[in-house]
Coordinates of C-alpha atoms in Angstrom, one line a residue:
Chain X
D14 CA 0.0 0.0 0.0
A15 CA 1.3 3.5 -0.8
G16 CA 0.3 4.8 2.6
V17 CA -1.7 8.0 3.3
I18 CA -1.4 10.3 0.3
Q19 CA -1.8 14.1 0.7
S20 CA -1.8 16.7 -2.0
P21 CA -0.4 19.2 -2.6
R22 CA 2.9 18.9 -0.6
H23 CA 3.3 22.6 -0.7
E24 CA 0.8 25.4 -1.2
V25 CA 1.5 29.1 -1.3
T26 CA -1.5 31.3 -1.6
E27 CA -2.6 34.9 -1.0
M28 CA -4.7 36.0 1.9
G29 CA -8.4 35.8 1.1
Q30 CA -8.0 32.9 -1.4
E31 CA -9.7 29.6 -1.0
V32 CA -7.4 26.6 -0.2
T33 CA -8.3 23.0 -0.6
L34 CA -6.1 20.2 0.9
R35 CA -6.7 16.6 -0.2
C36 CA -6.2 13.3 1.4
K37 CA -6.4 9.7 0.3
P38 CA -6.4 7.3 3.3
I39 CA -5.0 3.8 3.4
S40 CA -7.4 1.4 1.7
G41 CA -9.6 -0.4 4.2
H42 CA -9.1 2.1 7.0
N43 CA -12.3 3.4 8.6
S44 CA -11.1 6.5 10.5
L45 CA -9.5 9.6 9.1
F46 CA -8.0 12.5 11.0
W47 CA -6.9 16.0 10.1
Y48 CA -4.2 17.6 12.2
R49 CA -2.5 21.0 12.0
Q50 CA 1.1 21.5 13.2
T51 CA 2.6 24.8 14.2
M52 CA 5.6 25.7 16.3
M53 CA 3.5 27.5 18.8
R54 CA 0.6 25.1 19.2
G55 CA 2.2 21.7 18.3
L56 CA 0.0 19.1 16.7
E57 CA -3.7 19.9 17.0
L58 CA -6.5 17.6 16.0
L59 CA -8.9 19.6 13.8
I60 CA -11.5 16.9 12.9
Y61 CA -11.9 13.2 12.6
F62 CA -14.2 10.9 10.7
N63 CA -15.3 7.4 11.3
N64 CA -16.9 5.5 8.4
N65 CA -17.0 8.8 6.4
V66 CA -19.1 10.5 9.2
P67 CA -17.6 13.5 11.1
I68 CA -17.4 12.5 14.7
D69 CA -15.7 15.4 16.4
D70 CA -15.0 18.7 14.8
S71 CA -14.4 20.6 18.0
G72 CA -10.8 21.4 16.9
M73 CA -11.8 23.3 13.8
P74 CA -10.7 26.8 14.6
E75 CA -13.4 28.8 12.9
D76 CA -16.1 28.7 10.3
R77 CA -13.6 29.4 7.6
F78 CA -12.5 25.8 8.0
S79 CA -14.6 22.9 6.6
A80 CA -13.9 19.2 6.0
K81 CA -15.6 16.6 4.0
M82 CA -15.3 12.9 3.4
P83 CA -17.6 12.0 0.5
N84 CA -16.4 8.4 0.3
A85 CA -14.0 6.0 2.1
S86 CA -11.1 6.9 -0.2
F87 CA -11.1 10.7 -0.2
S88 CA -11.2 13.7 2.1
T89 CA -10.8 17.4 1.8
L90 CA -10.0 20.2 4.2
K91 CA -11.0 23.6 2.9
I92 CA -10.1 27.1 4.2
Q93 CA -12.1 30.0 2.8
P94 CA -11.0 32.7 3.0
S95 CA -7.4 31.9 4.0
E96 CA -5.4 34.1 6.4
P97 CA -1.7 34.4 7.2
R98 CA -2.3 32.8 10.6
D99 CA -3.5 29.6 8.8
S100 CA 0.1 29.0 7.7
A101 CA 1.1 25.6 9.1
V102 CA 1.7 22.0 8.1
Y103 CA -1.5 20.1 7.8
F104 CA -1.4 16.3 8.2
C105 CA -4.0 13.7 7.3
A106 CA -3.9 10.4 9.1
S107 CA -6.0 7.2 8.9
S108 CA -6.5 4.1 11.0
F109 CA -8.4 0.9 11.1
R110 CA -10.2 0.6 14.3
T111 CA -10.4 -2.7 16.1
A112 CA -10.9 -3.6 19.8
M113 CA -7.1 -3.6 20.2
N114 CA -5.8 -1.1 17.8
T115 CA -6.3 2.5 16.9
E116 CA -2.8 3.6 15.7
A117 CA -2.9 6.3 13.1
F118 CA -0.8 6.3 9.9
F119 CA 0.3 9.7 8.8
G120 CA 0.7 11.3 5.4
Q121 CA 3.7 13.5 4.5
G122 CA 1.7 16.6 5.2
T123 CA 0.9 19.8 3.2
R124 CA 2.9 22.8 4.1
L125 CA 0.6 25.8 3.6
T126 CA 1.9 29.4 3.4
V127 CA -0.6 32.2 3.3
V128 CA 1.0 35.5 2.3
Chain M
A21 CA -11.2 14.4 27.8
Q22 CA -7.8 13.0 27.4
S23 CA -4.6 15.0 27.4
V24 CA -0.8 14.6 27.2
T25 CA 2.1 16.5 28.8
Q26 CA 5.6 16.0 27.6
L27 CA 8.2 17.4 30.0
G28 CA 11.0 19.2 28.1
S29 CA 10.6 20.6 24.7
H30 CA 14.3 20.0 24.0
V31 CA 16.5 17.2 25.4
S32 CA 20.2 16.8 24.6
V33 CA 22.1 13.6 25.2
S34 CA 25.5 12.4 24.2
E35 CA 25.9 9.7 21.7
G36 CA 25.9 6.4 23.5
A37 CA 24.1 7.8 26.6
L38 CA 20.7 6.8 27.9
V39 CA 17.7 8.5 26.3
L40 CA 14.8 9.3 28.5
L41 CA 11.8 11.3 27.2
R42 CA 9.0 11.9 29.7
C43 CA 5.3 11.7 29.0
N44 CA 2.3 11.9 31.4
Y45 CA -1.2 11.5 30.3
S46 CA -4.7 12.1 31.5
S47 CA -7.6 9.8 30.5
S48 CA -11.0 9.0 32.0
V49 CA -10.8 5.4 30.8
P50 CA -8.0 2.9 30.3
P51 CA -5.9 4.6 27.7
Y52 CA -4.1 3.5 24.6
L53 CA -0.7 5.2 24.5
F54 CA 1.6 5.8 21.6
W55 CA 5.0 7.3 20.8
Y56 CA 5.6 8.7 17.4
V57 CA 8.8 10.1 15.8
Q58 CA 9.0 12.8 13.2
Y59 CA 12.1 13.5 11.1
P60 CA 12.5 16.9 9.3
N61 CA 9.9 17.5 6.6
Q62 CA 8.2 14.2 7.1
G63 CA 5.1 12.8 8.7
L64 CA 4.9 11.0 12.0
Q65 CA 6.0 7.4 12.2
L66 CA 4.8 5.0 15.0
L67 CA 7.6 3.9 17.3
L68 CA 5.6 1.8 19.7
K69 CA 2.2 1.5 21.3
Y70 CA 0.5 0.2 24.5
T71 CA -3.1 -1.1 24.4
T72 CA -3.4 -3.8 27.1
G73 CA -1.3 -6.5 28.6
A74 CA 2.5 -6.2 29.2
T75 CA 3.3 -2.8 30.5
L76 CA 6.8 -2.7 29.1
V77 CA 6.5 -2.2 25.3
K78 CA 9.3 -2.5 22.8
G79 CA 9.3 -0.6 19.6
I80 CA 11.5 0.0 16.6
N81 CA 15.1 1.3 16.6
G82 CA 15.7 0.0 20.1
F83 CA 13.2 2.2 21.9
E84 CA 10.9 1.0 24.7
A85 CA 8.3 2.5 27.0
E86 CA 6.7 1.5 30.2
F87 CA 3.1 2.1 31.1
K88 CA 2.8 3.0 34.8
K89 CA -0.9 3.5 35.7
S90 CA -0.1 4.7 39.2
E91 CA 2.0 7.5 37.9
T92 CA -0.1 8.1 34.7
S93 CA 3.2 8.0 32.8
F94 CA 4.5 6.4 29.6
H95 CA 8.2 7.4 29.4
L96 CA 10.2 6.5 26.4
T97 CA 13.8 5.2 26.8
K98 CA 16.7 3.9 24.8
P99 CA 19.8 2.5 26.4
S100 CA 22.3 4.0 24.0
A101 CA 21.6 7.0 21.8
H102 CA 22.7 7.1 18.2
M103 CA 23.1 10.1 16.0
S104 CA 20.3 8.9 13.8
D105 CA 17.9 9.3 16.8
A106 CA 17.9 13.0 16.5
A107 CA 14.3 13.9 15.7
E108 CA 11.1 15.1 17.3
Y109 CA 9.2 12.7 19.5
F110 CA 5.5 12.8 20.2
C111 CA 3.6 11.0 22.9
A112 CA -0.1 10.5 22.2
V113 CA -3.2 9.1 24.0
S114 CA -6.5 7.8 22.9
E115 CA -9.5 6.5 24.9
G116 CA -9.1 3.1 23.4
I117 CA -12.3 1.3 22.6
R118 CA -14.4 4.3 23.5
D119 CA -13.1 6.8 21.1
D120 CA -10.8 6.9 18.1
K121 CA -9.6 10.4 18.8
I122 CA -5.8 10.5 19.3
I123 CA -4.4 13.5 21.2
F124 CA -0.8 14.4 20.9
G125 CA 1.6 16.1 23.3
K126 CA 3.6 19.2 22.1
G127 CA 6.6 17.1 21.3
T128 CA 10.2 16.8 22.5
R129 CA 13.1 17.5 20.2
L130 CA 15.9 15.1 20.9
H131 CA 19.5 16.4 20.1
I132 CA 22.4 14.0 20.0
L133 CA 25.8 15.4 21.0
P134 CA 28.9 13.8 19.4

């Protein structure tokens, strides 16, 4: 398996523009997580899905952020409009939940710069 | 809600010396605990995990961690540091069978001195 695939790897955009980050989880995994990593705040959980359903979006910073998972093999995180403080590395991770296992497998991340 | 505290945002050890990275957790149910490693410009990679059973858990690259319920700790150790161990290490907790959510600590950057 190719692992969790995120695109793009790098994104530079101007303030006010819409940004869409994409994620393809590992085939067969039933949970998907979006994290944001910054120097100041570390690794924050933004939202997670189980069986394509959003379970907890309490980490989404504001209404400018939205996430969807239309099917088991694809998810998007959208920021509209983007602001400089959204600059961070965004990670997608997936896992296959069993009674004994919930470890998450991470993608390589998308480094977002909003200027 | 679960939480993780990692003591020390930076730790420096000499090559060949013991590595000890500290992690304390909070969880309302028996936790699942994880250590991940992140190399520059890469995603996180699982080092080891504890779910149930033996409290001393061995992982990749010679690392191990011990779950101590009475101390709510899950410290990461390695007997002899190698230059290639220089990276950032994250402790994480989930509420196991109750919830998939995995919460991470703020990370500890490990520096290896020659």
